[in-house]
Short mmCIF file of C-alpha atoms and ligand atoms in Angstrom, two decimals:
data_model
loop_
_atom_site.label_atom_id
_atom_site.label_comp_id
_atom_site.label_asym_id
_atom_site.label_seq_id
_atom_site.Cartn_x
_atom_site.Cartn_y
_atom_site.Cartn_z
CA MET A 1 72.55 23.96 23.97
CA ALA A 2 72.44 23.10 20.41
CA LYS A 3 69.00 24.97 18.57
CA LYS A 4 65.74 22.83 18.47
CA LYS A 5 65.32 21.66 14.54
CA ILE A 6 61.93 19.77 13.30
CA ALA A 7 61.68 18.61 9.94
CA LYS A 8 58.95 19.16 8.06
CA ALA A 9 58.03 16.21 5.73
CA LYS A 10 56.77 13.86 8.69
CA SER A 11 53.35 13.19 9.24
CA LYS A 12 51.63 15.10 13.11
CA VAL A 13 48.90 13.30 15.25
CA LYS A 14 48.45 17.28 17.66
CA VAL A 15 46.79 16.18 21.24
CA LYS A 16 45.07 19.59 21.85
CA PRO A 17 44.11 20.35 25.60
CA LYS A 18 41.08 19.91 26.01
CA ALA A 19 40.74 22.17 28.75
CA LYS A 20 42.65 24.66 30.43
CA PRO A 21 44.80 23.05 32.86
CA LYS A 22 43.65 24.99 36.09
CA ALA A 23 45.81 23.23 38.65
CA ALA A 24 49.47 24.22 36.65
CA LYS A 25 47.61 27.38 36.73
CA ALA A 26 47.15 27.80 39.61
CA LYS A 27 50.50 26.13 40.79
CA VAL A 28 52.05 28.99 38.87
CA LYS A 29 49.81 31.86 40.72
CA ALA A 30 50.74 29.69 43.74
CA ALA A 31 54.52 30.22 43.42
CA PRO A 32 56.09 32.04 46.45
CA LYS A 33 57.66 35.57 45.52
CA LYS A 34 60.09 37.92 47.39
CA VAL A 35 56.99 38.25 50.61
CA ALA A 36 58.18 34.37 51.16
CA ALA A 37 62.34 34.33 50.58
CA LYS A 38 62.15 37.22 53.51
CA LYS A 39 60.66 34.12 55.93
CA LYS A 40 63.88 31.84 55.18
CA THR A 41 64.73 30.20 57.76
CA ALA A 42 68.84 29.89 58.90
CA LYS A 43 69.01 26.54 57.12
CA ALA A 44 67.16 27.61 53.91
CA ALA A 45 69.10 30.66 54.13
CA SER A 46 72.36 28.22 53.98
CA ARG A 47 71.52 27.17 50.79
CA PRO A 48 72.73 28.91 48.04
CA VAL A 49 71.89 26.30 44.89
CA ALA A 50 68.21 26.72 45.29
CA LYS A 51 68.38 30.61 46.11
CA VAL A 52 70.18 31.16 42.95
CA VAL A 53 68.58 28.61 40.94
CA ALA A 54 64.63 30.53 41.86
CA SER A 55 66.34 33.59 40.95
CA ALA A 56 67.64 32.68 37.36
CA LEU A 57 64.05 31.30 36.65
CA PRO A 58 62.51 33.83 34.01
CA LYS A 59 59.41 35.43 34.28
CA VAL A 60 55.72 33.91 33.76
CA SER A 61 55.22 33.32 30.13
CA SER A 62 52.27 34.86 29.03
CA LYS A 63 51.61 32.79 26.03
CA PRO A 64 48.62 30.42 25.99
CA TRP A 65 48.93 26.95 27.50
CA GLY A 66 51.43 24.47 25.47
CA LYS A 67 52.03 27.15 23.02
CA ASP A 68 55.18 28.39 24.35
CA GLY A 69 57.40 25.86 23.08
CA LYS A 70 58.65 22.32 24.70
CA ALA A 71 59.35 21.30 28.11
CA LEU A 72 62.50 19.96 26.29
CA ASP A 73 62.98 22.54 24.04
CA GLY A 74 67.21 22.84 22.84
CA VAL A 75 68.17 19.73 24.13
CA ARG A 76 70.07 17.50 21.46
CA VAL A 77 70.60 13.96 21.98
CA LEU A 78 72.98 11.44 20.37
CA ASP A 79 70.66 8.83 20.07
CA PHE A 80 72.64 5.60 19.65
CA THR A 81 70.05 3.25 20.93
CA HIS A 82 68.70 0.29 19.28
CA VAL A 83 66.10 -2.35 19.87
CA GLN A 84 63.81 -1.28 22.77
CA SER A 85 64.78 -0.15 26.12
CA GLY A 86 66.72 2.54 24.68
CA PRO A 87 65.19 4.03 22.09
CA THR A 88 61.54 4.03 24.80
CA CYS A 89 63.80 6.08 26.64
CA THR A 90 64.69 8.92 23.41
CA GLN A 91 60.95 8.84 22.09
CA LEU A 92 60.21 9.91 25.38
CA LEU A 93 62.74 12.97 24.81
CA ALA A 94 61.89 13.23 21.95
CA TRP A 95 58.22 13.96 22.47
CA PHE A 96 59.29 16.63 25.30
CA GLY A 97 60.80 18.38 22.40
CA ALA A 98 64.54 17.04 21.99
CA ASP A 99 66.14 16.71 18.83
CA VAL A 100 66.91 12.76 18.67
CA ILE A 101 69.65 11.89 16.18
CA LYS A 102 69.22 8.60 16.06
CA VAL A 103 72.81 6.57 14.73
CA GLU A 104 72.35 3.64 12.99
CA ARG A 105 74.55 1.28 11.04
CA PRO A 106 74.36 1.76 7.28
CA GLY A 107 72.72 -0.89 5.41
CA SER A 108 70.13 -2.34 8.27
CA GLY A 109 70.24 0.36 10.67
CA ASP A 110 68.38 -0.40 14.38
CA ILE A 111 67.47 -4.70 14.40
CA THR A 112 64.02 -3.91 14.84
CA ARG A 113 63.80 -2.50 11.79
CA GLY A 114 63.50 -6.29 9.81
CA GLN A 115 62.35 -7.97 13.20
CA LEU A 116 58.16 -8.58 13.21
CA GLN A 117 57.46 -7.44 9.68
CA ASP A 118 53.74 -8.18 8.74
CA ILE A 119 54.33 -6.42 5.85
CA PRO A 120 57.65 -7.38 3.62
CA GLY A 121 60.46 -4.75 3.07
CA VAL A 122 58.41 -2.03 5.34
CA ASP A 123 60.15 -1.43 8.84
CA SER A 124 57.97 -2.97 11.04
CA LEU A 125 55.65 -1.77 13.79
CA TYR A 126 57.92 -3.27 16.27
CA PHE A 127 60.87 0.13 15.27
CA THR A 128 57.66 2.36 14.14
CA MET A 129 56.18 2.47 17.04
CA LEU A 130 59.13 2.84 19.45
CA ASN A 131 61.18 5.80 16.88
CA HIS A 132 58.81 8.31 16.80
CA ASN A 133 59.91 12.52 16.34
CA LYS A 134 63.42 11.24 15.75
CA ARG A 135 66.33 11.85 12.46
CA SER A 136 68.48 8.90 11.40
CA ILE A 137 71.56 9.25 10.05
CA THR A 138 73.40 6.34 8.64
CA LEU A 139 76.66 5.80 10.21
CA ASP A 140 79.72 2.88 10.39
CA SER A 141 81.28 4.24 13.63
CA LYS A 142 84.29 2.16 13.31
CA SER A 143 85.26 3.55 10.30
CA LYS A 144 87.50 6.82 10.23
CA GLU A 145 85.35 8.98 8.74
CA GLY A 146 82.38 8.05 10.82
CA MET A 147 84.27 8.59 13.86
CA THR A 148 85.16 12.12 13.38
CA VAL A 149 81.49 12.14 12.35
CA LEU A 150 81.02 11.54 15.68
CA GLU A 151 83.06 13.44 17.06
CA ARG A 152 81.25 16.56 16.34
CA LEU A 153 78.13 15.11 17.24
CA VAL A 154 79.02 14.13 20.46
CA LYS A 155 80.93 18.27 20.48
CA THR A 156 77.47 19.28 19.34
CA CYS A 157 75.17 17.84 21.19
CA ASP A 158 74.01 17.49 24.57
CA VAL A 159 73.08 13.99 26.24
CA LEU A 160 74.04 10.54 24.59
CA VAL A 161 71.96 7.58 24.84
CA GLU A 162 73.04 4.08 24.08
CA ASN A 163 71.81 0.44 25.26
CA PHE A 164 75.06 -1.62 23.08
CA ALA A 165 76.06 -4.82 24.66
CA PRO A 166 78.81 -4.28 27.91
CA GLY A 167 81.48 -2.58 26.68
CA ALA A 168 81.03 -1.94 23.00
CA LEU A 169 80.89 1.68 23.44
CA ASP A 170 84.50 1.90 24.86
CA ARG A 171 85.32 -0.86 21.57
CA MET A 172 83.81 1.51 19.37
CA GLY A 173 86.54 4.45 20.81
CA LEU A 174 84.16 6.19 22.37
CA THR A 175 84.78 5.66 26.24
CA TRP A 176 83.50 7.74 28.79
CA GLU A 177 86.64 10.00 29.65
CA ARG A 178 87.55 10.89 25.04
CA ILE A 179 83.74 11.58 24.94
CA HIS A 180 84.36 14.34 28.44
CA SER A 181 87.42 15.73 26.55
CA TRP A 182 85.21 15.90 23.42
CA ASN A 183 82.47 18.20 24.95
CA PRO A 184 82.51 18.12 28.76
CA ARG A 185 79.04 18.96 29.12
CA MET A 186 77.96 15.95 27.62
CA ILE A 187 75.82 13.43 29.67
CA VAL A 188 76.62 9.95 28.72
CA ALA A 189 73.02 7.09 29.84
CA SER A 190 73.06 3.62 29.35
CA VAL A 191 70.93 0.67 29.48
CA LYS A 192 72.79 -2.38 30.91
CA GLY A 193 71.32 -5.44 31.82
CA PHE A 194 72.67 -5.39 34.95
CA GLY A 195 74.99 -2.33 37.53
CA PRO A 196 78.38 -3.65 38.45
CA GLY A 197 79.13 -6.98 39.63
CA PRO A 198 79.22 -10.56 39.00
CA TYR A 199 76.40 -10.31 35.50
CA GLU A 200 77.78 -6.90 34.63
CA ASP A 201 78.99 -8.16 31.21
CA CYS A 202 75.92 -9.58 30.39
CA LYS A 203 73.88 -9.16 27.35
CA VAL A 204 70.15 -8.93 28.95
CA TYR A 205 66.96 -9.25 27.21
CA GLU A 206 63.55 -8.48 28.09
CA ASN A 207 62.67 -11.04 29.48
CA VAL A 208 65.97 -12.12 30.93
CA ALA A 209 65.27 -8.79 33.69
CA GLN A 210 61.96 -9.69 34.83
CA CYS A 211 63.26 -13.13 35.94
CA ALA A 212 66.99 -11.43 36.97
CA GLY A 213 64.70 -8.37 39.00
CA GLY A 214 62.45 -10.81 40.83
CA ALA A 215 59.05 -10.11 38.85
CA ALA A 216 58.92 -13.85 37.23
CA SER A 217 59.50 -15.60 40.96
CA THR A 218 56.72 -13.51 41.85
CA THR A 219 54.38 -14.16 38.70
CA GLY A 220 51.92 -16.27 38.55
CA PHE A 221 50.23 -18.97 40.30
CA LEU A 222 51.25 -21.02 43.41
CA ASP A 223 51.13 -24.92 41.95
CA GLY A 224 52.85 -23.26 38.28
CA PRO A 225 55.95 -22.45 37.25
CA PRO A 226 57.48 -18.91 37.43
CA LEU A 227 55.69 -16.61 34.44
CA VAL A 228 56.88 -13.31 32.48
CA THR A 229 54.13 -10.26 32.39
CA GLY A 230 53.31 -8.83 28.84
CA ALA A 231 53.83 -5.25 29.89
CA GLN A 232 57.92 -4.86 29.08
CA ILE A 233 58.89 -3.68 32.29
CA GLY A 234 62.13 -5.30 31.59
CA ASP A 235 62.80 -2.42 28.23
CA SER A 236 60.51 0.20 28.36
CA GLY A 237 60.67 0.32 32.34
CA THR A 238 64.40 0.95 32.32
CA GLY A 239 63.79 3.15 28.95
CA LEU A 240 61.65 4.97 31.73
CA HIS A 241 64.50 5.39 34.46
CA LEU A 242 66.66 5.95 31.99
CA ALA A 243 64.70 9.35 31.08
CA LEU A 244 64.11 10.62 34.52
CA GLY A 245 67.83 10.18 35.12
CA ILE A 246 69.13 12.21 31.98
CA VAL A 247 66.26 14.79 32.52
CA ALA A 248 67.55 15.25 36.60
CA ALA A 249 70.95 15.29 34.99
CA LEU A 250 70.40 17.94 32.73
CA TYR A 251 68.86 20.08 35.55
CA GLN A 252 72.11 19.14 37.59
CA ARG A 253 73.61 20.14 34.72
CA LYS A 254 72.32 23.82 34.63
CA ARG A 255 73.83 24.82 38.43
CA THR A 256 77.49 22.34 37.91
CA GLY A 257 78.16 22.92 34.21
CA ARG A 258 78.84 19.79 33.67
CA GLY A 259 77.77 16.48 32.01
CA GLN A 260 77.87 13.21 34.63
CA ARG A 261 77.34 9.73 33.86
CA VAL A 262 73.35 8.22 33.48
CA LEU A 263 73.09 3.98 33.92
CA ALA A 264 70.11 2.53 34.38
CA SER A 265 70.35 -1.15 34.76
CA MET A 266 67.62 -3.84 33.70
CA GLN A 267 67.38 -5.20 36.95
CA ASP A 268 67.51 -2.40 39.18
CA GLY A 269 64.51 -1.19 36.91
CA VAL A 270 62.44 -4.35 37.74
CA LEU A 271 63.26 -4.99 41.59
CA ASN A 272 62.56 -1.06 41.13
CA LEU A 273 59.21 -2.04 40.48
CA CYS A 274 59.43 -4.98 42.13
CA ARG A 275 59.74 -3.29 45.28
CA VAL A 276 56.43 -4.47 47.21
CA LYS A 277 57.06 -7.90 46.54
CA LEU A 278 60.16 -7.23 48.16
CA ARG A 279 58.51 -5.35 50.89
CA ASP A 280 56.56 -8.82 51.75
CA GLN A 281 59.40 -11.24 51.29
CA GLN A 282 60.40 -9.32 54.88
CA ARG A 283 57.21 -9.50 56.40
CA LEU A 284 57.26 -13.20 55.63
CA ALA A 285 59.97 -12.81 58.99
CA HIS A 286 56.65 -11.78 61.38
CA GLY A 287 54.59 -14.20 60.00
CA PRO A 288 51.65 -15.34 57.00
CA LEU A 289 51.24 -13.26 54.15
CA LYS A 290 47.22 -12.98 55.13
CA GLU A 291 46.34 -10.93 52.56
CA TYR A 292 46.94 -13.95 50.03
CA THR A 293 45.02 -16.27 49.28
CA GLN A 294 47.00 -18.82 49.36
CA TYR A 295 47.03 -18.06 53.43
CA GLY A 296 43.08 -18.99 53.56
CA GLN A 297 43.42 -22.02 52.12
CA GLY A 298 45.95 -23.25 54.82
CA ILE A 299 49.12 -23.47 52.70
CA PRO A 300 52.23 -22.47 54.55
CA PHE A 301 54.92 -20.15 53.21
CA GLY A 302 58.08 -21.12 52.22
CA GLU A 303 60.85 -18.76 52.35
CA ALA A 304 60.34 -16.46 49.23
CA THR A 305 57.88 -13.98 48.60
CA PRO A 306 55.79 -16.25 46.72
CA ARG A 307 53.37 -16.02 42.85
CA ALA A 308 50.36 -14.51 43.91
CA GLY A 309 48.28 -15.41 40.98
CA ASN A 310 46.10 -12.31 40.40
CA ASP A 311 45.30 -11.49 44.44
CA SER A 312 46.30 -7.70 45.37
CA GLY A 313 49.79 -6.33 45.90
CA GLY A 314 48.26 -4.31 48.44
CA GLY A 315 45.83 -4.48 51.80
CA GLN A 316 42.97 -3.92 49.60
CA PRO A 317 42.16 -7.86 48.66
CA GLY A 318 41.12 -8.67 44.91
CA VAL A 319 41.16 -10.62 42.53
CA ILE A 320 39.94 -11.99 38.44
CA LEU A 321 36.85 -12.77 38.13
CA LYS A 322 34.38 -14.15 35.27
CA CYS A 323 31.98 -12.17 33.82
CA LYS A 324 28.86 -12.64 31.48
CA GLY A 325 30.06 -14.69 28.35
CA TRP A 326 33.78 -16.18 30.10
CA GLU A 327 33.10 -19.32 28.05
CA THR A 328 33.26 -18.79 24.49
CA ASP A 329 35.14 -14.45 25.10
CA PRO A 330 39.10 -14.98 26.96
CA ASN A 331 38.88 -11.22 28.21
CA ALA A 332 35.34 -11.02 29.85
CA TYR A 333 36.60 -11.10 33.77
CA ILE A 334 36.84 -8.24 36.00
CA TYR A 335 39.51 -7.05 38.35
CA PHE A 336 37.79 -7.27 41.75
CA ILE A 337 39.12 -5.58 45.11
CA THR A 338 36.81 -5.70 48.08
CA GLN A 339 38.20 -2.19 49.66
CA ALA A 340 37.37 -2.00 53.25
CA PRO A 341 35.74 1.22 53.28
CA VAL A 342 32.86 0.45 50.51
CA TRP A 343 32.42 -3.58 51.68
CA GLU A 344 29.22 -2.93 53.05
CA LYS A 345 28.10 -1.91 49.43
CA ILE A 346 29.03 -5.07 48.22
CA CYS A 347 27.48 -6.71 50.67
CA ASP A 348 24.42 -5.33 49.24
CA LEU A 349 24.77 -5.29 45.40
CA ILE A 350 26.31 -9.22 45.83
CA GLY A 351 22.94 -9.59 48.02
CA GLU A 352 24.36 -10.78 51.17
CA PRO A 353 23.50 -8.52 53.37
CA GLY A 354 24.09 -10.82 56.11
CA TRP A 355 28.06 -10.25 55.74
CA LYS A 356 27.71 -7.16 57.02
CA THR A 357 26.99 -7.47 60.14
CA HIS A 358 27.91 -11.13 60.39
CA PRO A 359 31.31 -12.06 62.59
CA ASP A 360 33.30 -13.70 60.09
CA PHE A 361 32.58 -11.09 57.44
CA ALA A 362 31.77 -7.55 58.94
CA LYS A 363 35.76 -6.80 59.67
CA PRO A 364 38.63 -6.82 57.20
CA PRO A 365 40.52 -9.60 59.45
CA ALA A 366 37.92 -11.38 59.54
CA ARG A 367 37.53 -11.36 56.24
CA LEU A 368 40.65 -13.04 55.35
CA PRO A 369 41.11 -16.80 55.99
CA ARG A 370 37.77 -16.93 53.85
CA LEU A 371 38.13 -14.79 50.49
CA LYS A 372 37.70 -17.74 48.48
CA GLN A 373 34.52 -18.09 49.79
CA ILE A 374 33.88 -14.22 49.78
CA PHE A 375 35.24 -14.23 46.10
CA GLU A 376 33.12 -17.08 45.12
CA ARG A 377 30.60 -15.22 45.97
CA ILE A 378 31.11 -12.37 44.12
CA GLU A 379 31.78 -14.12 41.47
CA GLN A 380 28.61 -15.78 40.98
CA TRP A 381 27.18 -11.91 41.18
CA THR A 382 30.01 -10.90 38.51
CA MET A 383 29.23 -13.73 36.05
CA THR A 384 25.41 -12.81 35.14
CA LYS A 385 26.87 -9.09 34.18
CA THR A 386 29.01 -8.45 31.35
CA LYS A 387 32.59 -6.56 32.77
CA PHE A 388 30.84 -3.54 31.84
CA GLU A 389 27.81 -3.29 33.46
CA VAL A 390 30.20 -4.95 36.43
CA MET A 391 31.48 -2.09 35.99
CA ASN A 392 29.50 0.67 35.87
CA GLU A 393 27.31 -0.87 38.40
CA CYS A 394 30.77 -0.70 40.81
CA ASN A 395 32.06 2.82 40.08
CA ALA A 396 28.54 4.51 40.44
CA LEU A 397 29.20 3.19 44.42
CA ASP A 398 32.26 3.80 44.43
CA ILE A 399 33.14 0.12 44.26
CA PRO A 400 37.26 -0.15 42.42
CA VAL A 401 37.11 -2.83 39.64
CA GLY A 402 38.83 -3.14 36.69
CA PRO A 403 37.24 -5.24 33.51
CA ILE A 404 40.44 -6.66 31.77
CA LEU A 405 40.92 -4.69 28.45
CA SER A 406 42.19 -6.53 25.14
CA MET A 407 44.40 -4.80 23.06
CA LYS A 408 41.96 -4.67 20.43
CA GLU A 409 39.58 -2.62 22.65
CA LEU A 410 41.87 -0.76 23.57
CA ALA A 411 42.91 0.09 20.06
CA GLU A 412 39.11 0.63 19.16
CA GLU A 413 38.67 2.88 23.13
CA GLN A 414 37.46 6.66 21.96
CA SER A 415 38.72 8.21 25.08
CA LEU A 416 42.21 7.40 24.23
CA ARG A 417 42.40 8.79 20.86
CA GLU A 418 40.88 11.66 22.32
CA THR A 419 43.74 11.86 25.07
CA GLY A 420 46.20 10.82 22.38
CA THR A 421 47.13 7.93 24.70
CA ILE A 422 46.26 5.99 21.12
CA VAL A 423 47.48 7.78 18.02
CA GLU A 424 46.92 6.74 14.29
CA VAL A 425 50.39 7.50 12.40
CA ASP A 426 50.57 7.97 8.25
CA HIS A 427 53.84 6.55 7.52
CA PRO A 428 55.27 6.59 3.74
CA THR A 429 56.10 3.14 2.36
CA ARG A 430 53.62 1.25 5.99
CA GLY A 431 50.55 3.75 5.33
CA LYS A 432 48.47 4.60 8.27
CA TYR A 433 49.04 2.55 11.51
CA LEU A 434 48.19 3.16 15.14
CA SER A 435 50.58 3.69 18.38
CA VAL A 436 50.84 4.23 21.40
CA GLY A 437 51.32 8.26 21.87
CA ASN A 438 53.45 10.16 24.87
CA PRO A 439 51.83 8.19 28.30
CA ILE A 440 52.68 11.21 30.19
CA LYS A 441 50.66 14.19 29.32
CA LEU A 442 52.65 17.73 30.20
CA SER A 443 50.20 21.13 30.38
CA ASP A 444 52.52 22.86 29.03
CA SER A 445 54.40 21.18 26.33
CA ILE A 446 52.14 18.68 24.28
CA SER A 447 53.06 16.24 22.37
CA GLU A 448 52.53 15.64 18.63
CA VAL A 449 54.02 11.98 17.04
CA GLU A 450 55.04 12.30 13.96
CA ARG A 451 56.30 9.04 11.98
CA SER A 452 59.72 7.47 12.78
CA PRO A 453 62.17 8.05 10.23
CA LEU A 454 62.68 6.01 7.44
CA LEU A 455 66.47 4.35 7.54
CA GLY A 456 69.17 7.21 6.85
CA GLU A 457 66.77 9.48 5.74
CA HIS A 458 68.13 12.61 7.69
CA THR A 459 72.28 12.00 6.57
CA ASP A 460 72.54 15.16 4.34
CA GLU A 461 70.81 17.22 6.79
CA ILE A 462 72.31 16.25 9.15
CA LEU A 463 76.26 16.49 7.95
CA THR A 464 75.26 19.69 6.41
CA LYS A 465 73.38 21.66 8.47
CA VAL A 466 73.31 20.43 12.08
CA LEU A 467 77.65 19.50 12.02
CA LYS A 468 78.00 22.50 9.05
CA PHE A 469 80.25 19.80 7.60
CA SER A 470 81.02 21.55 4.01
CA PRO A 471 79.76 20.36 0.31
CA ARG A 472 83.79 19.21 0.01
CA GLU A 473 83.55 17.60 3.70
CA VAL A 474 80.53 15.77 2.83
CA ALA A 475 81.28 14.52 0.24
CA ALA A 476 85.23 12.83 1.39
CA ILE A 477 82.70 11.29 3.95
CA LYS A 478 80.46 9.78 1.53
CA ALA A 479 83.28 8.84 -0.65
CA SER A 480 84.58 7.02 2.23
CA GLY A 481 81.40 5.04 2.22
CA ALA A 482 81.51 5.83 6.02
CA THR A 483 77.60 7.29 5.39
CA GLY A 484 76.88 4.04 3.24
CA GLN A 485 77.46 1.97 0.47
CA ALA A 486 80.02 4.49 -1.27
CA PRO A 487 79.47 5.10 -4.89
CA LYS A 488 80.66 3.04 -7.17
CA ALA A 489 83.54 4.99 -9.02
CA GLN A 490 85.27 6.20 -5.49
CA ALA A 491 84.55 2.69 -3.98
CA ALA A 492 86.45 0.94 -6.49
CA GLU A 493 89.59 3.53 -5.56
N1 COA B 1 78.24 1.04 13.36
C1 COA B 1 79.30 -0.42 13.34
N2 COA B 1 78.77 -0.99 14.19
C2 COA B 1 77.99 -0.60 14.71
C3 COA B 1 77.26 0.16 14.84
C4 COA B 1 77.43 1.44 13.33
N3 COA B 1 76.27 2.60 14.18
N4 COA B 1 76.04 0.21 15.99
C5 COA B 1 76.27 -1.06 16.44
N5 COA B 1 77.91 -1.32 15.98
C6 COA B 1 78.22 -2.57 16.86
C7 COA B 1 78.84 -2.46 17.69
O1 COA B 1 79.62 -1.46 18.60
C8 COA B 1 78.57 -3.67 18.66
O2 COA B 1 80.04 -4.57 17.99
P1 COA B 1 81.49 -4.97 18.32
O3 COA B 1 80.74 -6.14 19.45
O4 COA B 1 82.37 -5.57 17.92
O5 COA B 1 81.78 -4.36 19.45
C9 COA B 1 78.23 -4.45 17.43
O6 COA B 1 77.26 -3.12 16.38
C10 COA B 1 76.44 -5.18 18.07
O7 COA B 1 76.51 -4.90 19.25
P2 COA B 1 75.82 -4.59 20.37
O8 COA B 1 75.03 -4.21 21.17
O9 COA B 1 76.53 -6.35 20.73
O10 COA B 1 74.14 -6.09 19.75
P3 COA B 1 73.61 -7.36 19.62
O11 COA B 1 73.03 -7.65 18.50
O12 COA B 1 74.72 -8.25 19.69
O13 COA B 1 73.50 -7.72 21.58
C11 COA B 1 71.60 -6.59 23.75
C12 COA B 1 72.49 -6.85 21.51
C13 COA B 1 70.15 -5.90 23.24
C14 COA B 1 71.69 -8.14 23.65
C15 COA B 1 72.57 -6.07 24.28
O14 COA B 1 72.91 -4.82 22.80
C16 COA B 1 72.65 -5.83 25.72
O15 COA B 1 72.74 -6.12 25.86
N6 COA B 1 72.10 -3.92 25.70
C17 COA B 1 72.17 -3.82 26.84
C18 COA B 1 71.35 -4.19 27.74
C19 COA B 1 69.61 -3.70 26.38
O16 COA B 1 69.67 -2.61 26.48
N7 COA B 1 69.19 -4.66 26.19
C20 COA B 1 67.64 -4.68 26.13
C21 COA B 1 67.34 -4.65 24.27
S1 COA B 1 65.72 -4.28 24.82
#
């Protein structure tokens, strides 16, 4: 594996663990050693692979938590991603310690650098918030010299991640066969809109995936059109899926020594996240979905899982209710769940103690046809409080509720700053901006958020220090224009 190289000039936001991660420590201590190995059953003994992996583990580190490198130290990634889905994945890998080298088209780079720009001439927040902790090299992959550099990158990296339109990588000349012949250990990971099938050649963006993956048909209100959600489940969601596939492939490579292809299609990713809706589709065959509000309203179900408004997805009925100030504040609302085990506390809280024993309300099945009436009564109570007052009073009684938090409130939330989920990053041309840090916290691999690279910022460093091209070779590559506009004298030749 390649050696980790961190660009020094980057701003860093370190997120330190608050307390000693006891659970993780306990786990290490509890790891089975030789005694447990003796108790192996005949079945377990027939698994030589597991034995090899276990015995290959190094000595338990005695370094302080978070001070023994990063989870993906030593993994080098050829990042051929653009827009959102692919960059989400490689940003996660970078946060876990991988050395991510982003290959960008000379002159323009990732198209998002210039999209939704809030400050003219400055990398957009769209780009900066998806490309932390990476290095950037500009390279025309369609030129002869560009391909020479790419070949060396393939031979030097452990993973290639791309989310080009279907066939684009092949058209560039980077077929799986060619990559595999250059570097049989390389993992080639792709995001595509669709998996193999009738739509495999289609270009896909976020909302197309939300529609094709089942999210839109099940989002919105019964009497309204399908809706897309603000959460980028098609792009960022698929990036997350791909990252898991890559880490799994890296783990398998430890045993097999060879790379493999990893495919995460956006339709598959969205459908995976809509799993419960496919569950409901099948439940429909056995009768109405009683936890859906439409059941209590006597509205018949059709052939497909309907849009359920804000109904709870599980067996614990819930909806969004107005709170004090809703007339002027679009986010003065709370999600309220009438979880069965705390039903009696809810009755007392809203001033309906009689419902605790009333046959129409005491038991969950009796409540299902009356959910509208029940939530209207609860809303009379929530409207007398702010969403945070409701949150505090309910949480004290173990009643699950969730305030509708605006992006403004989240940006200002101190606890999210303290955990590194919201970070302030400094950028040479933009100045300070807020970003979302690594949402996945590892107790022994602490994420440090570094600003996104400027276009081609690390071209020289990568050509010389990573790929070990000689000064003469670097000069020839540059003169060809493969890394950007060729110097005038040579370009004219
Ligand atoms: N040097 C030279 N050419 C480069 C290059 C480089 N460094 N980087 C990219 N290109 C070329 C590609 O080879 C391709 O050329 P070709 O069409 O002649 O083969 C071209 O740039 C455009 O790439 P493409 O991926 O088709 O971009 P697009 O802007 O037309 O489409 C998407 C964008 C997102 C719709 C498409 O990439 C896609 O469907 N991706 C898969 C699904 C996905 O990830 N979608 C979510 C995006 S958030």
